Coordinates of C-alpha atoms in Angstrom, one line a residue:
M1 CA 0.0 0.0 0.0
R2 CA 1.3 3.4 -1.0
T3 CA 0.2 6.4 1.1
G4 CA -1.8 8.8 -1.0
D5 CA -1.8 6.8 -4.2
L6 CA -5.6 7.4 -4.6
D7 CA -5.5 11.1 -3.9
R8 CA -7.1 13.1 -6.6
G9 CA -7.9 16.1 -4.5
A10 CA -11.4 17.3 -3.6
P11 CA -14.3 18.2 -6.0
A12 CA -14.8 21.9 -6.7
G13 CA -17.8 23.8 -5.3
L14 CA -17.9 22.6 -1.7
P15 CA -17.9 25.1 1.2
A16 CA -14.6 26.4 2.3
A17 CA -15.2 25.0 5.8
V18 CA -15.0 21.4 4.5
P19 CA -11.8 19.9 5.8
S20 CA -9.0 19.3 3.3
G21 CA -5.9 17.2 3.5
R22 CA -7.6 14.1 4.8
T23 CA -10.3 11.6 3.9
L24 CA -13.9 12.9 4.6
V25 CA -16.5 10.8 6.4
M26 CA -19.9 10.7 4.8
G27 CA -22.6 9.6 7.2
V28 CA -25.5 7.5 5.8
L29 CA -29.0 8.7 6.7
N30 CA -31.7 6.4 5.3
V31 CA -35.2 7.7 5.6
T32 CA -36.6 4.5 4.2
P33 CA -38.6 1.5 5.6
D34 CA -36.5 -1.1 3.8
S35 CA -32.8 -0.2 3.7
F36 CA -30.6 -3.3 4.4
S37 CA -29.2 -2.3 7.8
D38 CA -31.3 0.4 9.4
G39 CA -34.6 0.5 7.4
G40 CA -37.4 2.3 9.3
A41 CA -35.2 3.7 12.0
Y42 CA -35.4 7.3 10.8
L43 CA -38.6 7.6 8.9
D44 CA -39.8 10.3 11.2
P45 CA -38.3 13.6 9.9
R46 CA -37.5 15.0 13.4
R47 CA -35.7 11.8 14.4
A48 CA -33.9 11.7 11.1
V49 CA -32.6 15.3 11.5
E50 CA -31.5 14.6 15.1
H51 CA -29.6 11.5 13.8
G52 CA -28.0 13.6 11.1
I53 CA -26.8 16.2 13.5
A54 CA -25.6 13.5 15.9
M55 CA -23.5 12.0 13.1
V56 CA -21.8 15.4 12.5
D57 CA -21.1 15.6 16.3
R58 CA -19.5 12.2 16.1
G59 CA -17.2 13.1 13.2
A60 CA -19.2 13.1 9.9
D61 CA -18.1 15.8 7.5
L62 CA -21.3 15.5 5.4
V63 CA -24.5 13.5 5.5
D64 CA -26.0 11.5 2.6
V65 CA -29.8 11.5 2.8
G66 CA -31.6 8.8 0.8
G67 CA -35.4 8.1 0.5
E68 CA -35.2 4.9 -1.6
S69 CA -33.3 1.8 -0.8
T70 CA -30.8 0.8 -3.5
R71 CA -30.0 -2.6 -2.1
P72 CA -30.3 -5.6 -4.4
G73 CA -34.0 -6.5 -4.8
A74 CA -35.3 -3.3 -3.3
T75 CA -38.8 -2.1 -4.2
P76 CA -38.7 1.1 -6.4
V77 CA -40.1 4.3 -4.9
D78 CA -42.1 6.9 -6.7
P79 CA -40.2 10.2 -6.8
D80 CA -43.2 12.0 -5.2
E81 CA -42.9 9.7 -2.2
E82 CA -39.1 10.0 -2.2
I83 CA -39.3 13.8 -2.1
R84 CA -41.8 13.6 0.7
R85 CA -39.3 11.6 2.7
V86 CA -36.1 13.5 2.0
E87 CA -37.0 17.2 1.4
P88 CA -37.9 18.2 5.0
V89 CA -34.9 16.4 6.4
I90 CA -32.5 18.0 3.9
R91 CA -34.0 21.4 4.4
D92 CA -33.6 21.2 8.2
L93 CA -30.1 19.7 8.1
A94 CA -29.0 22.4 5.7
A95 CA -30.5 25.1 8.0
H96 CA -28.3 23.7 10.8
G97 CA -25.2 24.1 8.6
V98 CA -24.8 20.4 7.6
L99 CA -23.3 19.7 4.2
V100 CA -25.9 17.4 2.6
S101 CA -25.7 15.0 -0.2
V102 CA -28.9 13.4 -1.7
D103 CA -28.8 9.7 -2.6
T104 CA -31.2 9.4 -5.5
L105 CA -31.8 8.0 -8.9
H106 CA -34.5 10.6 -9.9
S107 CA -34.0 14.0 -11.4
A108 CA -37.2 15.3 -9.7
T109 CA -35.8 14.3 -6.3
A110 CA -32.4 15.7 -7.1
Q111 CA -34.0 19.1 -8.0
A112 CA -36.1 19.2 -4.8
A113 CA -33.1 18.2 -2.7
L114 CA -30.9 20.9 -4.3
D115 CA -33.6 23.5 -3.8
A116 CA -33.8 22.4 -0.1
G117 CA -30.0 23.0 0.3
A118 CA -28.2 19.8 -0.7
R119 CA -24.9 20.4 -2.5
I120 CA -24.1 16.9 -3.8
V121 CA -26.1 14.5 -6.0
N122 CA -25.1 10.9 -5.3
D123 CA -26.6 8.7 -8.1
V124 CA -25.9 4.9 -7.8
S125 CA -26.8 4.5 -11.5
A126 CA -24.5 7.4 -12.6
G127 CA -27.3 8.9 -14.7
V128 CA -28.4 5.7 -16.4
H129 CA -31.8 5.4 -14.6
D130 CA -32.8 9.0 -15.3
P131 CA -30.4 10.9 -17.6
R132 CA -32.0 14.2 -16.7
I133 CA -30.4 14.0 -13.3
L134 CA -27.1 15.0 -14.9
D135 CA -28.8 18.1 -16.4
V136 CA -30.3 19.0 -13.0
A137 CA -26.9 18.7 -11.3
A138 CA -25.2 20.7 -14.0
R139 CA -27.7 23.6 -13.8
A140 CA -27.3 23.8 -10.0
D141 CA -23.4 23.6 -10.1
A142 CA -23.7 20.6 -7.8
V143 CA -21.0 18.0 -7.2
V144 CA -22.1 14.7 -8.8
V145 CA -21.1 11.2 -7.6
L146 CA -21.2 8.7 -10.4
Q147 CA -21.3 5.1 -9.0
H148 CA -20.7 2.0 -11.0
R149 CA -23.7 -0.3 -11.3
R150 CA -25.3 -2.6 -13.9
G151 CA -29.0 -3.0 -14.2
E152 CA -31.5 -2.1 -11.6
A153 CA -32.0 -3.2 -8.0
G154 CA -33.9 -6.2 -9.1
T155 CA -31.4 -7.4 -11.8
M156 CA -28.0 -6.4 -10.6
T157 CA -27.1 -9.7 -8.9
E158 CA -27.5 -11.4 -12.3
L159 CA -25.1 -9.0 -14.1
T160 CA -21.8 -10.0 -12.5
A161 CA -20.1 -11.6 -15.6
Y162 CA -17.3 -9.4 -16.8
D163 CA -14.7 -9.9 -19.6
D164 CA -12.0 -8.3 -17.4
L165 CA -13.4 -7.1 -14.1
V166 CA -11.5 -3.9 -13.2
P167 CA -10.9 -2.6 -16.7
D168 CA -14.6 -3.1 -17.4
V169 CA -15.6 -1.2 -14.3
V170 CA -13.2 1.6 -15.2
A171 CA -14.4 1.7 -18.9
E172 CA -18.1 1.7 -17.9
L173 CA -17.5 4.5 -15.4
A174 CA -15.5 6.5 -18.0
Q175 CA -18.6 6.3 -20.2
R176 CA -20.8 7.7 -17.5
R177 CA -18.2 10.4 -16.9
E178 CA -18.4 11.4 -20.5
A179 CA -22.2 11.5 -20.2
A180 CA -21.9 13.9 -17.2
L181 CA -19.5 16.1 -19.1
A182 CA -21.8 16.2 -22.1
A183 CA -24.7 17.3 -19.8
G184 CA -22.5 20.3 -18.6
V185 CA -21.2 18.9 -15.3
P186 CA -17.6 20.3 -15.0
A187 CA -14.9 17.6 -14.6
A188 CA -13.8 19.3 -11.4
R189 CA -17.2 18.5 -9.8
I190 CA -17.3 14.8 -10.7
V191 CA -16.6 12.1 -8.0
L192 CA -16.4 8.4 -8.9
D193 CA -17.6 5.5 -6.8
P194 CA -16.6 1.9 -7.7
G195 CA -20.0 0.5 -6.5
L196 CA -18.8 -2.2 -4.2
G197 CA -21.6 -4.8 -3.9
F198 CA -23.5 -3.5 -6.9
A199 CA -23.4 -6.0 -9.8
K200 CA -20.4 -7.6 -8.1
T201 CA -19.9 -10.8 -6.2
A202 CA -18.1 -10.7 -2.9
A203 CA -14.8 -11.8 -4.5
Q204 CA -15.2 -9.1 -7.2
S205 CA -15.9 -6.4 -4.7
W206 CA -12.6 -7.3 -2.8
E207 CA -10.7 -7.3 -6.1
V208 CA -12.1 -3.9 -7.1
L209 CA -11.3 -2.5 -3.6
A210 CA -7.7 -3.8 -4.0
R211 CA -7.2 -2.1 -7.4
L212 CA -8.8 1.3 -6.9
E213 CA -5.7 3.0 -8.4
E214 CA -7.0 1.9 -11.8
L215 CA -10.2 3.8 -11.2
A216 CA -8.3 6.8 -9.7
A217 CA -6.3 7.0 -13.0
L218 CA -9.4 8.6 -14.6
G219 CA -8.4 11.7 -12.6
H220 CA -11.4 12.2 -10.2
P221 CA -11.8 12.0 -6.5
L222 CA -13.1 8.7 -5.2
L223 CA -16.0 8.0 -2.8
V224 CA -15.9 4.4 -1.5
G225 CA -18.8 2.7 0.4
T226 CA -17.9 -0.5 2.2
S227 CA -20.1 0.1 5.2
R228 CA -21.9 -3.0 6.5
K229 CA -21.9 -4.6 3.0
R230 CA -22.3 -8.3 2.7
F231 CA -19.0 -8.8 1.0
L232 CA -17.2 -7.8 4.2
A233 CA -18.5 -11.0 5.9
R234 CA -15.7 -12.9 4.1
A235 CA -13.2 -11.2 6.4
V236 CA -15.1 -11.6 9.7
A237 CA -15.0 -14.8 11.8
D238 CA -18.2 -16.2 13.1
G239 CA -18.6 -16.1 16.9
A240 CA -21.1 -16.5 19.7
D241 CA -20.7 -12.8 20.5
R242 CA -22.1 -11.7 17.1
S243 CA -25.7 -10.7 16.6
G244 CA -25.7 -11.8 13.0
D245 CA -27.0 -8.5 11.6
A246 CA -25.3 -5.9 9.5
T247 CA -23.9 -4.0 12.4
D248 CA -21.5 -7.0 13.0
R249 CA -19.6 -5.5 10.1
D250 CA -18.9 -2.1 11.7
A251 CA -15.5 -3.1 12.9
V252 CA -14.3 -4.4 9.6
T253 CA -15.9 -1.3 8.0
A254 CA -13.6 0.8 10.1
A255 CA -10.6 -1.3 9.1
T256 CA -11.3 -0.7 5.5
T257 CA -11.7 3.1 6.3
A258 CA -8.3 3.1 7.8
L259 CA -6.8 1.5 4.7
L260 CA -8.7 3.8 2.3
A261 CA -7.8 6.9 4.3
A262 CA -4.1 5.9 4.2
R263 CA -4.4 5.6 0.5
G264 CA -6.0 9.0 0.1
V265 CA -9.6 8.5 -1.1
W266 CA -11.6 11.7 -1.0
A267 CA -14.4 10.2 1.2
V268 CA -15.8 7.1 2.7
R269 CA -19.6 6.5 3.1
V270 CA -20.4 4.8 6.5
H271 CA -23.3 4.1 8.8
D272 CA -21.4 4.1 12.2
V273 CA -19.5 7.4 12.0
R274 CA -17.3 7.5 15.1
P275 CA -15.1 4.4 14.4
S276 CA -14.5 5.5 10.8
A277 CA -13.8 9.1 11.9
D278 CA -11.2 7.7 14.4
A279 CA -9.7 5.6 11.7
V280 CA -9.3 8.6 9.4
A281 CA -7.7 10.5 12.3
V282 CA -5.2 7.7 12.8
A283 CA -4.3 7.6 9.1
A284 CA -3.8 11.4 9.1
E285 CA -1.5 11.2 12.1
L286 CA 0.7 8.5 10.4
A287 CA 0.7 10.1 6.9
P288 CA 3.6 12.5 7.4
Y289 CA 5.8 9.8 8.8
D290 CA 4.9 7.4 6.0
R291 CA 5.6 9.9 3.3
D292 CA 9.1 10.6 4.7
R293 CA 9.9 6.9 4.9
P294 CA 12.5 5.6 2.3
R295 CA 11.0 3.3 -0.3

């Protein structure tokens, strides 16, 4: 592992108060009934806002608000319902000074979220599901996260056959980057996400995670989401002290955060903020010494 080998800087257009020089921690705020690890916990807008602010207090630099589960097999949500879920939460969080990202596939939801104060559009389909989302982001001068995915929530698990895994992922994301540029999104506002667990087996997710430098070669900051994902279970031993739910993967999530922060990714997307914020802090403390070490 080479310290900083994934560092492509930060996207343009974010508030000056956003920390620089270290990996950011994006807290996940699901205002959904069916997300894989915390569905239903924050459906009430007041409770959702309280949780978002609490994540910032625990070390989150920004909060990603989603009103539709994107897990494999999830039921699609009408944009009107999605807006009803996310708009009041985003508006209140932004009013409290929280940097907010909206996790959505839909242009209408992205527009409502940006109008409410969101600054980032995080689309797991990279504009494939609703191409107009790229136009919305461009007009608003928003940062856009383009994630790799094949198919929809109901089909992605059947689309894991690649000719050459990592080059294929890179090529497919490069195509989506070109679509964003064509829509008017400046290159400096594009962030790429490898989409771990999306149209990828567990082994494929680990391989993509190990070879992120090939994605970073496209020249954009990277957002990486490992948090509580099923592929992490390969690294975790069974034990009587484990509850068997997705929170069992919080420690291994923090371990991946430490490695990713040492390598210089722009941000990690996590459910349990404090352990990953601590992991980022450790990586930041070690970085000067590692850079000075003879190779």
